[in-house]
């Protein structure tokens, strides 16, 4: 590689890294506890709740929804989700169906009695704070897009780092750390070694992180293009004043999707549906397809079944980006590996910053000696 | 190593770790149960090589 080419790649590596390092350090630090989100929640909130009638029949979803709305006068339903391991339904309401997350209210109800399930939210405020800082820095979509841009720079920094690895390692054996020489050389070797052995994980977490920051435009695009034919017949008609039976809609969706499991319902007007339909999301049962959701759409006006919609590739990619980014798909061991790799990435970022500072200082003229000139 | 190494020599171990790590990441997405541990070990292979590189005498 020519020295001019090396210098160009070095500039790319330096500046892409410098711009994104502060954001990446924040993301790595907040991401570390988020890897163990479920374990922390379970430890802080021991499962003591029991259904009122463990062997009793489940209540009608319309009755449960009516009970939930009675507790939130003036609000409308946005989402309804279903716990996997207990007969509990979670209802999200808000002033309007398209209300922002900060205006939403979340409550859980016993499906055997309709009673409110006490929220298991010890430590929840801290985890929610970390998650929102990690997701959008409390800035909504602009914050997500800024983090997406930083993630893209990070990927460029990784690629340029791999390119630069070759000229640095021409005369060194793999894994060499020159501990006996200067601190800067020692940390350069650590930076190169730690960086190059973790490339696969860092690239995957970086790219899926960028994908996750595009969630809002991706879902908006899906609604605009894939659900357009469902909305067309309604033109500019107002949302239905009275909704058709939710229970019947969900039962129909489940019957139409054998081998799939119910995950959540998006109500008309919410971010995941049209203004006129219940979007009933189901997922597969294999390790891979359990991450991929597909909606059954049922008219909230007359209860007619509008069909199942397979998600396009870009929404499937978004669905898989969640687990591949947070590492919560392969059990506790994988999470522990994820955490160690996260810490190593913090060391790579911090050592990169140190190396840049050390290089800048080395180039600075020493007071009283005048500028350093070449012979 | 005094002699200049070729690209193949320089990237032999990193490329192997890249392929094994990426395989582990995808494998864990396709399986459940005990196989998740094997997939996790594939992802952790880079950590094993890292420890070996850091503790060996030079």
PDB file of C-alpha atoms in Angstrom, chain A residues 162-163 165-167 169-179 190 193-194 196-201 203-204 285-291 320 323-324 329-331 333-334 336-338 340-341 344, chain B residues 1-7 9-11 13-14 17-22 24-33 36-47 49-50 52-56 58:
ATOM      1  CA  UNK A 162      -9.235  -2.999   9.305  1.00  0.00           C
ATOM      2  CA  UNK A 163      -7.566  -1.538   6.200  1.00  0.00           C
ATOM      3  CA  UNK A 165      -4.339  -3.011  10.366  1.00  0.00           C
ATOM      4  CA  UNK A 166      -2.326  -4.469   7.458  1.00  0.00           C
ATOM      5  CA  UNK A 167       0.459  -1.840   7.196  1.00  0.00           C
ATOM      6  CA  UNK A 169       1.168  -5.492  11.222  1.00  0.00           C
ATOM      7  CA  UNK A 170       3.567  -6.019   8.290  1.00  0.00           C
ATOM      8  CA  UNK A 171       6.492  -6.800  10.604  1.00  0.00           C
ATOM      9  CA  UNK A 172       4.607  -7.924  13.694  1.00  0.00           C
ATOM     10  CA  UNK A 173       3.228 -11.291  14.602  1.00  0.00           C
ATOM     11  CA  UNK A 174      -0.526 -11.543  15.299  1.00  0.00           C
ATOM     12  CA  UNK A 175      -1.275 -10.617  18.902  1.00  0.00           C
ATOM     13  CA  UNK A 176       1.938  -8.678  19.462  1.00  0.00           C
ATOM     14  CA  UNK A 177       1.786  -6.104  22.269  1.00  0.00           C
ATOM     15  CA  UNK A 178       5.046  -4.186  22.660  1.00  0.00           C
ATOM     16  CA  UNK A 179       4.785  -3.793  26.428  1.00  0.00           C
ATOM     17  CA  UNK A 190      -3.793  -3.147  22.324  1.00  0.00           C
ATOM     18  CA  UNK A 193      -5.498  -6.380  18.697  1.00  0.00           C
ATOM     19  CA  UNK A 194      -8.749  -5.728  20.581  1.00  0.00           C
ATOM     20  CA  UNK A 196      -9.403  -6.687  14.991  1.00  0.00           C
ATOM     21  CA  UNK A 197     -10.576  -9.712  17.002  1.00  0.00           C
ATOM     22  CA  UNK A 198     -13.973  -8.148  17.681  1.00  0.00           C
ATOM     23  CA  UNK A 199     -14.734  -6.921  14.141  1.00  0.00           C
ATOM     24  CA  UNK A 200     -17.548  -9.416  13.409  1.00  0.00           C
ATOM     25  CA  UNK A 201     -19.498  -8.547  16.553  1.00  0.00           C
ATOM     26  CA  UNK A 203     -19.948  -4.679  12.633  1.00  0.00           C
ATOM     27  CA  UNK A 204     -23.157  -6.625  13.372  1.00  0.00           C
ATOM     28  CA  UNK A 285     -42.776 -20.364  16.622  1.00  0.00           C
ATOM     29  CA  UNK A 286     -39.279 -21.235  15.442  1.00  0.00           C
ATOM     30  CA  UNK A 287     -36.259 -19.493  17.019  1.00  0.00           C
ATOM     31  CA  UNK A 288     -35.923 -17.364  13.871  1.00  0.00           C
ATOM     32  CA  UNK A 289     -39.566 -16.627  13.056  1.00  0.00           C
ATOM     33  CA  UNK A 290     -40.495 -15.765  16.648  1.00  0.00           C
ATOM     34  CA  UNK A 291     -38.718 -12.458  15.989  1.00  0.00           C
ATOM     35  CA  UNK A 320     -34.105  -9.146  13.303  1.00  0.00           C
ATOM     36  CA  UNK A 323     -32.155  -9.129  18.897  1.00  0.00           C
ATOM     37  CA  UNK A 324     -28.940  -8.919  16.880  1.00  0.00           C
ATOM     38  CA  UNK A 329     -31.746 -14.048  21.679  1.00  0.00           C
ATOM     39  CA  UNK A 330     -29.312 -16.767  22.718  1.00  0.00           C
ATOM     40  CA  UNK A 331     -29.637 -17.174  26.465  1.00  0.00           C
ATOM     41  CA  UNK A 333     -24.268 -17.143  28.128  1.00  0.00           C
ATOM     42  CA  UNK A 334     -24.563 -15.143  24.915  1.00  0.00           C
ATOM     43  CA  UNK A 336     -22.409 -12.469  29.059  1.00  0.00           C
ATOM     44  CA  UNK A 337     -20.273 -12.717  25.908  1.00  0.00           C
ATOM     45  CA  UNK A 338     -22.121  -9.640  24.607  1.00  0.00           C
ATOM     46  CA  UNK A 340     -17.535  -8.632  27.561  1.00  0.00           C
ATOM     47  CA  UNK A 341     -17.427  -7.596  23.894  1.00  0.00           C
ATOM     48  CA  UNK A 344     -13.730  -4.436  24.941  1.00  0.00           C
TER      49      UNK A 344
ATOM     50  CA  UNK B   1       8.695 -11.580  12.815  1.00  0.00           C
ATOM     51  CA  UNK B   2      11.367  -9.655  10.876  1.00  0.00           C
ATOM     52  CA  UNK B   3      10.293 -10.471   7.308  1.00  0.00           C
ATOM     53  CA  UNK B   4       7.344  -8.553   5.867  1.00  0.00           C
ATOM     54  CA  UNK B   5       4.214 -10.656   6.155  1.00  0.00           C
ATOM     55  CA  UNK B   6       1.775 -11.083   3.264  1.00  0.00           C
ATOM     56  CA  UNK B   7      -1.842  -9.940   3.530  1.00  0.00           C
ATOM     57  CA  UNK B   9      -0.568 -14.051   6.858  1.00  0.00           C
ATOM     58  CA  UNK B  10      -1.666 -10.782   8.473  1.00  0.00           C
ATOM     59  CA  UNK B  11      -5.368 -11.486   8.164  1.00  0.00           C
ATOM     60  CA  UNK B  13      -6.392 -15.245  12.310  1.00  0.00           C
ATOM     61  CA  UNK B  14      -8.649 -12.130  12.153  1.00  0.00           C
ATOM     62  CA  UNK B  17     -12.351 -15.134  13.892  1.00  0.00           C
ATOM     63  CA  UNK B  18     -14.622 -12.995  11.719  1.00  0.00           C
ATOM     64  CA  UNK B  19     -16.158 -16.016  10.010  1.00  0.00           C
ATOM     65  CA  UNK B  20     -16.517 -18.043  13.238  1.00  0.00           C
ATOM     66  CA  UNK B  21     -17.959 -15.061  15.144  1.00  0.00           C
ATOM     67  CA  UNK B  22     -20.436 -14.174  12.404  1.00  0.00           C
ATOM     68  CA  UNK B  24     -22.133 -17.890  15.885  1.00  0.00           C
ATOM     69  CA  UNK B  25     -24.189 -14.706  15.806  1.00  0.00           C
ATOM     70  CA  UNK B  26     -26.461 -16.042  13.048  1.00  0.00           C
ATOM     71  CA  UNK B  27     -26.519 -19.604  14.424  1.00  0.00           C
ATOM     72  CA  UNK B  28     -27.839 -18.393  17.785  1.00  0.00           C
ATOM     73  CA  UNK B  29     -30.707 -16.808  15.892  1.00  0.00           C
ATOM     74  CA  UNK B  30     -31.649 -20.108  14.257  1.00  0.00           C
ATOM     75  CA  UNK B  31     -31.504 -22.472  17.247  1.00  0.00           C
ATOM     76  CA  UNK B  32     -32.751 -22.768  20.798  1.00  0.00           C
ATOM     77  CA  UNK B  33     -31.656 -24.636  23.903  1.00  0.00           C
ATOM     78  CA  UNK B  36     -27.325 -21.644  21.938  1.00  0.00           C
ATOM     79  CA  UNK B  37     -24.289 -22.398  24.125  1.00  0.00           C
ATOM     80  CA  UNK B  38     -22.337 -23.686  21.105  1.00  0.00           C
ATOM     81  CA  UNK B  39     -23.317 -20.605  19.127  1.00  0.00           C
ATOM     82  CA  UNK B  40     -22.275 -18.453  22.090  1.00  0.00           C
ATOM     83  CA  UNK B  41     -18.907 -20.237  22.180  1.00  0.00           C
ATOM     84  CA  UNK B  42     -18.424 -19.432  18.493  1.00  0.00           C
ATOM     85  CA  UNK B  43     -19.092 -15.758  19.255  1.00  0.00           C
ATOM     86  CA  UNK B  44     -16.734 -16.028  22.242  1.00  0.00           C
ATOM     87  CA  UNK B  45     -13.940 -17.555  20.119  1.00  0.00           C
ATOM     88  CA  UNK B  46     -12.473 -14.066  19.668  1.00  0.00           C
ATOM     89  CA  UNK B  47     -12.251 -13.736  23.462  1.00  0.00           C
ATOM     90  CA  UNK B  49      -7.855 -15.966  21.067  1.00  0.00           C
ATOM     91  CA  UNK B  50      -7.532 -12.579  22.754  1.00  0.00           C
ATOM     92  CA  UNK B  52      -4.206 -16.492  24.430  1.00  0.00           C
ATOM     93  CA  UNK B  53      -2.538 -13.521  22.713  1.00  0.00           C
ATOM     94  CA  UNK B  54      -2.356 -11.504  25.931  1.00  0.00           C
ATOM     95  CA  UNK B  55      -1.039 -14.202  28.250  1.00  0.00           C
ATOM     96  CA  UNK B  56       1.520 -15.908  26.006  1.00  0.00           C
ATOM     97  CA  UNK B  58       6.973 -13.177  23.896  1.00  0.00           C
TER      98      UNK B  58
END
